[in-house]
Short mmCIF file of C-alpha atoms in Angstrom, two decimals:
data_model
loop_
_atom_site.label_atom_id
_atom_site.label_comp_id
_atom_site.label_asym_id
_atom_site.label_seq_id
_atom_site.Cartn_x
_atom_site.Cartn_y
_atom_site.Cartn_z
CA MET A 1247 -55.02 32.42 32.48
CA THR A 1248 -52.93 34.76 30.38
CA ARG A 1249 -56.10 36.19 28.82
CA ARG A 1250 -57.55 36.75 32.26
CA MET A 1251 -54.40 38.47 33.42
CA ILE A 1252 -54.35 40.71 30.41
CA THR A 1253 -57.94 41.87 30.67
CA GLU A 1254 -58.34 42.07 34.39
CA GLY A 1255 -54.98 42.53 35.98
CA MET A 1256 -54.01 40.44 38.96
CA GLN A 1257 -55.62 41.23 42.27
CA ASN A 1258 -52.47 40.41 44.24
CA GLN A 1259 -50.15 42.76 42.32
CA SER A 1260 -48.90 45.83 44.14
CA VAL A 1261 -50.84 48.98 43.27
CA ALA A 1262 -47.80 50.48 41.54
CA THR A 1263 -47.10 47.43 39.36
CA HIS A 1264 -50.76 47.19 38.51
CA ALA A 1265 -50.85 50.86 37.50
CA ALA A 1266 -47.68 50.60 35.41
CA ASP A 1267 -49.15 47.55 33.69
CA ALA A 1268 -52.38 49.37 32.94
CA ILE A 1269 -50.44 52.16 31.26
CA TRP A 1270 -48.06 50.05 29.22
CA ARG A 1271 -48.28 46.23 29.20
CA ARG A 1272 -52.07 46.06 29.32
CA ASN A 1273 -52.55 49.44 27.62
CA ILE A 1274 -56.25 49.67 26.94
CA VAL A 1275 -55.72 50.76 23.34
CA TRP A 1276 -52.40 49.38 22.16
CA ALA A 1277 -52.66 46.00 23.94
CA GLN A 1278 -56.41 45.44 24.31
CA LEU A 1279 -57.62 47.39 21.27
CA LEU A 1280 -60.55 48.93 23.14
CA GLY A 1281 -61.94 52.45 22.80
CA LEU A 1282 -60.84 52.79 19.19
CA CYS A 1283 -63.85 54.77 17.98
CA PRO A 1284 -63.19 57.98 19.94
CA LEU A 1285 -59.46 57.41 19.54
CA LEU A 1286 -59.53 57.44 15.76
CA ALA A 1287 -62.15 60.18 15.46
CA VAL A 1288 -60.67 62.74 17.82
CA SER A 1289 -56.94 62.25 17.34
CA SER A 1290 -56.57 64.57 14.33
CA THR A 1291 -54.87 67.22 16.48
CA THR A 1292 -53.02 67.16 19.79
CA VAL A 1293 -55.38 69.56 21.54
CA ASN A 1294 -58.49 67.55 20.61
CA ALA A 1295 -56.75 64.37 21.75
CA LEU A 1296 -55.68 65.95 25.03
CA GLY A 1297 -59.17 67.31 25.67
CA LEU A 1298 -60.76 63.90 25.22
CA ALA A 1299 -57.96 62.24 27.20
CA ILE A 1300 -58.60 64.49 30.19
CA ALA A 1301 -62.37 64.02 29.99
CA SER A 1302 -61.98 60.22 29.69
CA LEU A 1303 -59.50 60.14 32.58
CA PHE A 1304 -62.00 62.05 34.71
CA VAL A 1305 -64.88 59.72 33.89
CA LEU A 1306 -62.78 56.56 34.29
CA THR A 1307 -61.39 57.61 37.65
CA GLY A 1308 -64.71 58.85 39.01
CA ALA A 1309 -66.67 55.86 37.78
CA ASN A 1310 -64.08 53.38 39.09
CA LEU A 1311 -64.08 54.99 42.52
CA CYS A 1312 -67.89 55.17 42.74
CA VAL A 1313 -68.38 51.60 41.50
CA SER A 1314 -65.85 50.37 44.04
CA LEU A 1315 -67.66 52.24 46.83
CA ILE A 1316 -71.04 50.87 45.77
CA GLY A 1317 -69.42 47.45 45.63
CA PRO A 1318 -71.35 44.42 46.82
CA ARG A 1319 -74.11 46.50 48.39
CA MET A 1320 -75.84 46.73 45.03
CA PRO A 1321 -77.81 43.52 44.27
CA ALA A 1322 -76.24 41.60 41.39
CA HIS A 1323 -79.12 42.10 38.97
CA LEU A 1324 -78.99 45.90 39.44
CA ARG A 1325 -75.26 46.29 38.96
CA LEU A 1326 -75.19 46.88 35.23
CA PRO A 1327 -77.84 49.63 35.25
CA ALA A 1328 -76.20 51.12 38.35
CA TYR A 1329 -72.80 51.25 36.64
CA MET A 1330 -74.31 52.79 33.53
CA LEU A 1331 -75.99 55.40 35.72
CA VAL A 1332 -72.69 56.23 37.40
CA ILE A 1333 -70.79 56.42 34.10
CA ALA A 1334 -73.48 58.55 32.44
CA SER A 1335 -73.44 60.92 35.41
CA PHE A 1336 -69.68 61.38 35.30
CA THR A 1337 -69.91 61.97 31.57
CA THR A 1338 -72.54 64.65 32.19
CA ALA A 1339 -70.32 66.19 34.86
CA ALA A 1340 -67.37 66.18 32.44
CA MET A 1341 -69.55 67.94 29.87
CA LEU A 1342 -70.66 70.61 32.34
CA LEU A 1343 -67.08 71.22 33.51
CA MET A 1344 -65.77 71.45 29.96
CA GLN A 1345 -68.52 73.88 29.03
CA ALA A 1346 -67.56 76.00 32.02
CA PHE A 1347 -63.77 75.89 31.67
CA ALA A 1348 -62.91 74.93 28.09
CA PHE A 1349 -65.96 76.04 26.16
CA GLU A 1350 -64.45 76.33 22.68
CA LEU A 1351 -62.68 73.01 22.91
CA TYR A 1352 -65.94 71.50 24.10
CA LEU A 1353 -67.69 72.80 21.00
CA ARG A 1354 -65.06 71.09 18.85
CA ILE A 1355 -65.20 67.66 20.46
CA ALA A 1356 -68.65 67.79 22.13
CA LEU A 1357 -69.97 64.71 20.38
CA PHE A 1358 -67.02 62.59 21.45
CA VAL A 1359 -67.21 63.78 25.03
CA GLN A 1360 -70.87 62.80 25.07
CA ILE A 1361 -70.16 59.31 23.77
CA ILE A 1362 -67.58 58.66 26.47
CA VAL A 1363 -70.58 57.07 28.15
CA THR A 1364 -70.57 54.31 25.57
CA ASN A 1365 -66.81 53.78 25.69
CA CYS A 1366 -66.50 50.10 26.47
CA VAL A 1367 -63.22 50.74 28.32
CA ILE A 1368 -65.05 52.41 31.18
CA LEU A 1369 -67.74 49.80 31.68
CA ALA A 1370 -65.10 47.07 31.32
CA ARG A 1371 -62.97 48.52 34.12
CA ALA A 1372 -66.03 49.08 36.32
CA GLU A 1373 -67.37 45.55 35.79
CA GLN A 1374 -64.16 43.57 35.74
CA PHE A 1375 -62.02 45.39 38.22
CA ALA A 1376 -63.50 48.25 40.25
CA SER A 1377 -66.55 46.31 41.45
CA ARG A 1378 -64.28 43.73 43.14
CA SER A 1379 -61.56 46.02 44.43
CA GLY A 1380 -61.06 48.46 47.26
CA PRO A 1381 -61.45 52.18 46.57
CA LEU A 1382 -57.70 52.87 46.50
CA ARG A 1383 -56.96 50.13 43.96
CA ALA A 1384 -59.97 51.09 41.87
CA LEU A 1385 -58.87 54.72 41.91
CA ALA A 1386 -55.31 53.81 40.89
CA ASP A 1387 -56.65 51.54 38.16
CA GLY A 1388 -58.90 54.32 36.85
CA ILE A 1389 -56.06 56.84 36.76
CA ALA A 1390 -53.62 54.40 35.17
CA THR A 1391 -56.07 53.14 32.57
CA GLY A 1392 -57.00 56.75 31.81
CA LEU A 1393 -53.34 57.68 31.45
CA GLY A 1394 -52.83 54.70 29.16
CA PHE A 1395 -55.75 55.84 27.03
CA GLY A 1396 -54.34 59.39 27.10
CA LEU A 1397 -50.93 58.10 26.03
CA ALA A 1398 -52.51 56.42 23.02
CA LEU A 1399 -54.62 59.46 22.15
CA LEU A 1400 -51.69 61.85 22.49
CA SER A 1401 -49.19 59.78 20.53
CA LEU A 1402 -51.68 59.37 17.71
CA GLY A 1403 -52.81 63.00 17.91
CA MET A 1404 -49.26 64.34 17.80
CA ALA A 1405 -48.22 62.05 14.96
CA ARG A 1406 -51.27 62.95 12.90
CA GLU A 1407 -50.99 66.69 13.59
CA VAL A 1408 -47.33 66.83 12.55
CA LEU A 1409 -47.89 64.77 9.40
CA GLY A 1410 -51.30 66.11 8.46
CA GLN A 1411 -51.03 69.80 9.39
CA GLY A 1412 -47.32 70.40 9.77
CA THR A 1413 -47.81 71.81 13.28
CA LEU A 1414 -47.55 70.59 16.84
CA PHE A 1415 -49.58 71.86 19.82
CA ALA A 1416 -51.71 74.16 17.64
CA GLY A 1417 -54.78 75.55 19.39
CA MET A 1418 -53.59 74.73 22.91
CA GLU A 1419 -55.09 78.07 24.01
CA LEU A 1420 -58.48 76.35 23.86
CA LEU A 1421 -57.39 74.32 26.86
CA PHE A 1422 -54.76 76.38 28.69
CA GLY A 1423 -55.75 80.02 28.06
CA PRO A 1424 -54.39 82.67 25.67
CA ALA A 1425 -50.72 82.29 26.74
CA ALA A 1426 -50.67 78.77 25.32
CA ALA A 1427 -51.17 80.08 21.77
CA ALA A 1428 -47.38 80.57 21.72
CA TRP A 1429 -46.78 76.84 22.25
CA GLN A 1430 -47.47 76.08 18.63
CA ILE A 1431 -44.48 74.62 16.82
CA THR A 1432 -44.60 74.83 13.06
CA VAL A 1433 -42.74 71.86 11.68
CA SER A 1434 -43.34 72.59 8.02
CA ALA A 1435 -45.42 75.23 6.26
CA ASP A 1436 -47.24 72.78 4.05
CA PRO A 1437 -48.27 69.44 5.52
CA ALA A 1438 -46.17 66.50 4.44
CA LEU A 1439 -49.01 64.01 4.36
CA LEU A 1440 -52.56 65.33 4.28
CA LEU A 1441 -53.80 61.73 4.48
CA ALA A 1442 -52.73 61.62 8.11
CA ALA A 1443 -55.38 64.17 9.05
CA LEU A 1444 -58.14 62.22 7.30
CA PRO A 1445 -59.96 59.14 8.65
CA PRO A 1446 -57.92 56.55 6.66
CA GLY A 1447 -54.78 58.16 8.04
CA ALA A 1448 -56.08 57.52 11.54
CA PHE A 1449 -56.33 53.79 10.88
CA ILE A 1450 -52.92 53.60 9.22
CA ALA A 1451 -51.20 55.65 11.93
CA ALA A 1452 -52.91 53.60 14.67
CA GLY A 1453 -51.74 50.38 13.01
CA LEU A 1454 -48.16 51.64 12.83
CA LEU A 1455 -48.24 52.77 16.45
CA ILE A 1456 -49.59 49.37 17.59
CA ALA A 1457 -46.74 47.70 15.68
CA LEU A 1458 -44.24 50.09 17.28
CA ARG A 1459 -45.58 49.40 20.77
CA ASN A 1460 -45.50 45.65 20.22
CA ALA A 1461 -41.90 45.89 19.05
CA LEU A 1462 -40.93 47.97 22.09
CA ALA A 1463 -42.80 45.68 24.48
CA GLY A 1464 -41.24 42.63 22.83
CA GLU A 1465 -44.61 41.09 22.09
CA HIS A 1466 -44.03 39.92 18.53
CA GLN A 1467 -44.94 36.28 18.23
CA MET B 597 -103.61 33.24 48.73
CA THR B 598 -105.96 35.72 47.14
CA ASP B 599 -105.20 37.69 44.01
CA MET B 600 -104.94 40.82 46.10
CA GLU B 601 -102.27 39.35 48.37
CA GLN B 602 -100.32 38.06 45.40
CA ARG B 603 -100.33 41.47 43.78
CA GLU B 604 -99.21 43.09 47.00
CA LYS B 605 -96.36 40.63 47.32
CA ARG B 606 -95.30 41.33 43.79
CA ILE B 607 -95.27 45.08 44.39
CA ILE B 608 -93.19 44.65 47.53
CA ALA B 609 -90.77 42.49 45.56
CA ILE B 610 -90.44 45.15 42.87
CA VAL B 611 -89.76 47.88 45.42
CA ARG B 612 -87.25 45.72 47.26
CA ASN B 613 -85.51 44.89 44.02
CA THR B 614 -85.22 48.43 42.75
CA TRP B 615 -84.81 50.74 45.71
CA PRO B 616 -80.98 50.64 45.70
CA LEU B 617 -81.04 51.85 42.11
CA ALA B 618 -83.62 54.53 42.90
CA PHE B 619 -81.56 55.68 45.86
CA LEU B 620 -78.39 55.84 43.75
CA ALA B 621 -80.25 57.80 41.07
CA LEU B 622 -81.44 60.27 43.71
CA VAL B 623 -77.96 60.82 45.15
CA ILE B 624 -76.41 61.22 41.71
CA GLY B 625 -79.23 63.47 40.56
CA LEU B 626 -78.66 65.78 43.52
CA ALA B 627 -74.91 65.87 42.90
CA LEU B 628 -75.42 66.73 39.24
CA ALA B 629 -77.99 69.40 40.12
CA LEU B 630 -75.44 70.95 42.46
CA LEU B 631 -72.72 70.89 39.80
CA HIS B 632 -75.14 72.44 37.33
CA GLU B 633 -75.91 75.19 39.85
CA VAL B 634 -72.19 75.91 40.32
CA THR B 635 -71.26 75.94 36.63
CA GLU B 636 -74.41 77.52 35.20
CA ARG B 637 -73.32 81.17 35.34
CA ARG B 638 -69.92 80.45 33.85
CA ILE B 639 -71.44 78.44 31.05
CA GLU B 640 -73.92 81.22 30.32
CA ALA B 641 -71.11 83.81 30.24
CA ASN B 642 -69.14 81.57 27.89
CA GLU B 643 -72.16 81.19 25.67
CA ALA B 644 -72.74 84.96 25.54
CA ALA B 645 -69.08 85.65 24.70
CA GLN B 646 -69.20 82.91 22.10
CA GLN B 647 -72.35 84.46 20.64
CA ARG B 648 -70.69 87.90 20.28
CA GLN B 649 -67.54 86.43 18.77
CA GLN B 650 -69.55 84.34 16.39
CA LEU B 651 -71.50 87.39 15.29
CA ALA B 652 -68.24 89.32 14.84
CA ARG B 653 -66.81 86.50 12.71
CA LEU B 654 -70.05 86.30 10.79
CA LEU B 655 -69.76 90.00 9.91
CA GLN B 656 -66.02 89.69 9.15
CA LEU B 657 -65.11 91.97 12.06
CA GLU B 658 -62.39 91.55 14.65
CA ASP B 659 -63.10 89.12 17.50
CA ALA B 660 -63.50 91.90 20.09
CA ALA B 661 -65.39 94.25 17.76
CA LEU B 662 -68.77 93.58 19.35
CA GLU B 663 -67.57 93.69 22.97
CA GLY B 664 -70.20 95.68 24.85
CA LEU B 665 -73.04 94.72 22.59
CA THR B 666 -75.83 93.27 24.68
CA LEU B 667 -77.81 90.59 23.00
CA PRO B 668 -80.69 88.55 24.36
CA ASP B 669 -80.02 84.90 25.29
CA ARG B 670 -82.01 83.76 22.37
CA LEU B 671 -81.58 85.96 19.30
CA PRO B 672 -84.66 86.70 17.25
CA GLU B 673 -85.14 84.66 14.10
CA THR B 674 -84.24 87.72 12.00
CA PHE B 675 -82.87 91.10 13.08
CA SER B 676 -81.09 94.14 11.77
CA LEU B 677 -77.73 95.03 13.29
CA CYS B 678 -76.01 98.38 12.88
CA VAL B 679 -72.29 98.55 13.57
CA ALA B 680 -69.89 101.40 13.00
CA VAL B 681 -66.90 100.06 11.10
CA ASN B 682 -64.04 102.56 10.75
CA GLY B 683 -66.42 105.44 11.38
CA ALA B 684 -68.89 104.40 8.74
CA GLN B 685 -72.14 102.86 9.84
CA GLN B 686 -72.92 99.56 8.24
CA ARG B 687 -76.21 97.76 8.42
CA PHE B 688 -76.72 94.06 8.19
CA ALA B 689 -79.72 91.78 8.15
CA VAL B 690 -78.89 88.76 10.27
CA GLY B 691 -81.01 85.67 10.52
CA ARG B 692 -81.08 82.07 11.54
CA GLY B 693 -81.84 79.33 9.12
CA GLN B 694 -82.36 75.62 9.31
CA VAL B 695 -82.34 72.89 6.74
CA GLY B 696 -82.51 69.11 6.86
CA GLY B 697 -79.01 67.71 6.26
CA TYR B 698 -77.73 64.16 5.91
CA ALA B 699 -78.20 63.41 9.59
CA GLY B 700 -80.71 65.68 11.24
CA SER B 701 -81.13 69.38 10.81
CA ILE B 702 -78.33 71.87 10.20
CA GLU B 703 -78.84 75.17 12.00
CA PHE B 704 -76.92 78.21 10.89
CA ILE B 705 -76.84 81.96 11.12
CA THR B 706 -76.10 84.18 8.17
CA ALA B 707 -75.96 87.87 7.33
CA ILE B 708 -76.42 89.96 4.21
CA ASP B 709 -75.39 93.59 3.73
CA GLN B 710 -77.35 96.49 2.31
CA GLN B 711 -76.66 95.28 -1.25
CA SER B 712 -78.24 91.91 -0.38
CA GLU B 713 -74.84 90.26 -0.76
CA LEU B 714 -73.99 87.50 1.68
CA ARG B 715 -71.55 88.72 4.32
CA GLY B 716 -70.84 85.45 6.12
CA VAL B 717 -72.21 82.18 7.51
CA GLU B 718 -71.68 80.41 10.82
CA ILE B 719 -72.89 76.89 11.49
CA LEU B 720 -74.60 76.70 14.87
CA ARG B 721 -75.49 73.05 15.13
CA HIS B 722 -75.28 70.00 12.94
CA GLN B 723 -74.88 66.25 13.18
CA GLU B 724 -73.21 65.62 9.84
CA THR B 725 -70.67 62.82 9.49
CA PRO B 726 -67.39 63.66 11.25
CA GLY B 727 -64.61 63.87 8.67
CA LEU B 728 -67.00 64.30 5.72
CA GLY B 729 -70.10 66.43 6.25
CA ASP B 730 -68.55 68.36 9.12
CA LYS B 731 -66.36 70.22 6.61
CA ILE B 732 -69.21 72.74 6.57
CA GLU B 733 -67.70 74.04 9.83
CA THR B 734 -65.52 77.07 9.23
CA GLY B 735 -62.83 75.69 11.52
CA LYS B 736 -62.56 72.46 9.54
CA SER B 737 -62.53 73.64 5.94
CA ASP B 738 -63.11 76.84 3.99
CA TRP B 739 -66.01 75.41 2.02
CA LEU B 740 -68.43 78.02 3.37
CA ALA B 741 -66.20 80.93 2.29
CA GLN B 742 -67.31 80.55 -1.33
CA PHE B 743 -70.73 81.93 -0.44
CA GLN B 744 -69.31 85.31 0.56
CA GLY B 745 -70.40 88.13 -1.69
CA ARG B 746 -73.01 86.05 -3.50
CA SER B 747 -76.11 88.06 -4.22
CA ALA B 748 -79.33 86.78 -2.73
CA VAL B 749 -81.41 88.42 -5.43
CA GLY B 750 -79.14 88.40 -8.51
CA ASP B 751 -79.37 86.27 -11.66
CA ALA B 752 -77.48 83.40 -10.03
CA ALA B 753 -80.10 83.04 -7.28
CA PRO B 754 -81.24 80.57 -6.09
CA TRP B 755 -77.76 79.11 -5.58
CA ARG B 756 -77.11 75.54 -6.70
CA LEU B 757 -74.27 73.03 -6.67
CA ARG B 758 -72.27 72.52 -9.88
CA ASP B 759 -73.79 69.05 -10.09
CA ASP B 760 -77.22 70.66 -10.21
CA GLY B 761 -76.34 73.28 -12.83
CA GLY B 762 -75.20 76.04 -10.47
CA ASP B 763 -71.72 77.28 -9.60
CA VAL B 764 -71.32 76.22 -5.96
CA ASP B 765 -68.54 73.69 -5.32
CA GLY B 766 -69.72 70.50 -3.63
CA LEU B 767 -68.10 68.57 -0.81
CA SER B 768 -66.65 65.24 -1.83
CA GLY B 769 -68.22 62.43 0.15
CA ALA B 770 -70.92 64.72 1.49
CA THR B 771 -73.00 65.81 -1.50
CA VAL B 772 -76.26 65.52 0.42
CA THR B 773 -74.93 67.84 3.11
CA ALA B 774 -73.57 70.36 0.60
CA ARG B 775 -76.72 70.38 -1.50
CA ALA B 776 -79.00 70.81 1.52
CA LEU B 777 -76.95 73.60 3.04
CA THR B 778 -76.65 75.44 -0.29
CA ARG B 779 -80.42 75.39 -0.64
CA GLY B 780 -80.89 76.43 2.99
CA LEU B 781 -78.48 79.34 2.65
CA SER B 782 -80.04 80.49 -0.59
CA ASP B 783 -83.52 80.45 0.92
CA THR B 784 -82.42 82.23 4.08
CA ALA B 785 -80.48 84.91 2.18
CA ALA B 786 -83.51 85.52 -0.02
CA ARG B 787 -85.67 85.80 3.08
CA LEU B 788 -83.21 88.25 4.68
CA SER B 789 -83.16 90.46 1.59
CA GLY B 790 -86.69 91.46 2.55
CA THR B 791 -85.59 92.78 5.97
CA ASP B 792 -86.24 96.43 6.70
CA LEU B 793 -82.78 97.97 7.23
CA THR B 794 -84.04 101.49 7.92
CA HIS B 795 -84.07 100.81 11.67
CA CYS B 796 -81.66 98.95 13.94
CA ASP B 797 -82.83 96.17 16.26
CA PHE B 798 -79.37 96.13 17.84
CA ALA B 799 -76.71 98.78 17.44
CA LEU B 800 -73.16 99.35 18.55
CA SER B 801 -71.29 102.50 17.68
CA SER B 802 -67.49 102.48 17.63
CA ASP B 803 -67.61 104.96 20.55
CA ASP B 804 -69.38 102.37 22.69
CA ALA B 805 -66.77 99.82 21.82
CA ALA B 806 -63.95 102.21 22.66
CA HIS B 807 -65.44 102.85 26.14
CA ASP B 808 -65.28 99.23 27.02
CA HIS B 809 -61.57 98.92 26.42
#
């Protein structure tokens, strides 16, 4: 029962409680350990993390809403291909929009935007929740799960950027236009811990953040 | 029931079983086509601006230095480019190259000056391992910078990694990538050194650039 609650969320919760749970208690990364591949690969800087977070949020929300609208009309044996079609289409749309409005950032994280389609988080939410819920709930679930994923990406991205590069918010102009170049905060001229910017650093930092979240959520057993 | 009737039944069953998916694919396809239509011009403009900036970086010029230079969508394999830098005209041979890397082909563009010395390299496309082989990107490490000023025709050509008896630094964890790209760059630079620089395929004088500002 607990397992079911954790992965699916309860259908009779209020939308707000459900959403808050999806961000924190059932956080897709820190509590369910899903979507780690893009998380670890893209979180070397805040701007990369934010770019992927926005793209994932878009795909999650769109796919959840569409899957909920398709609902029971799609015969059971066609649901999986139908959901994949929907998710792939939203990923393509995210790619087109990023190419149009954040071209340079897209070039930096293109591969990871493309593989959003294989992010198990999205299919899991579509299958387990959106397909059995009304559009409003599915939409709220998509946004909340996306925000939860974004929270994980951003916390890891910021931690790794500060430790690995000694800066914070570097390169934000790729996402928010030239004025955002001034947002960069230089914490230290030479990075304290280069390891943090490298792949092993991603695993270590993610482990520490999971421990921190568990401590905060009081989930140490 | 005859064979014919059975086959017909089966076909009807297939259609009945798949039409919702086909219908969904049609709706989604139309929506994506529409989005493509709306974003196409912006994406093309972004690509053109990116192309000019990339060329400017390649030639070690300021980002806006080539503003006003009109280039075709698809640049020729090799071309000569004449740019006035601080009043003095400089000529470059610019060309694309391609070499098989660790994971698929690495495409790049490179330029040499009139002395056949390498002016710069930009990676256009690659699928090397993120975190290892992708250090060939200028934004991710300065590995490529060591090729600047190397002569395409001098005694040290063709260029080789230290491991292979040359003097090019490798990339730790991505030797295959580094070796392949070093060979590709060396070959392309040698090819470019044969370019006729007496005429300009594309030209931008500093006056042109000034007009645009």
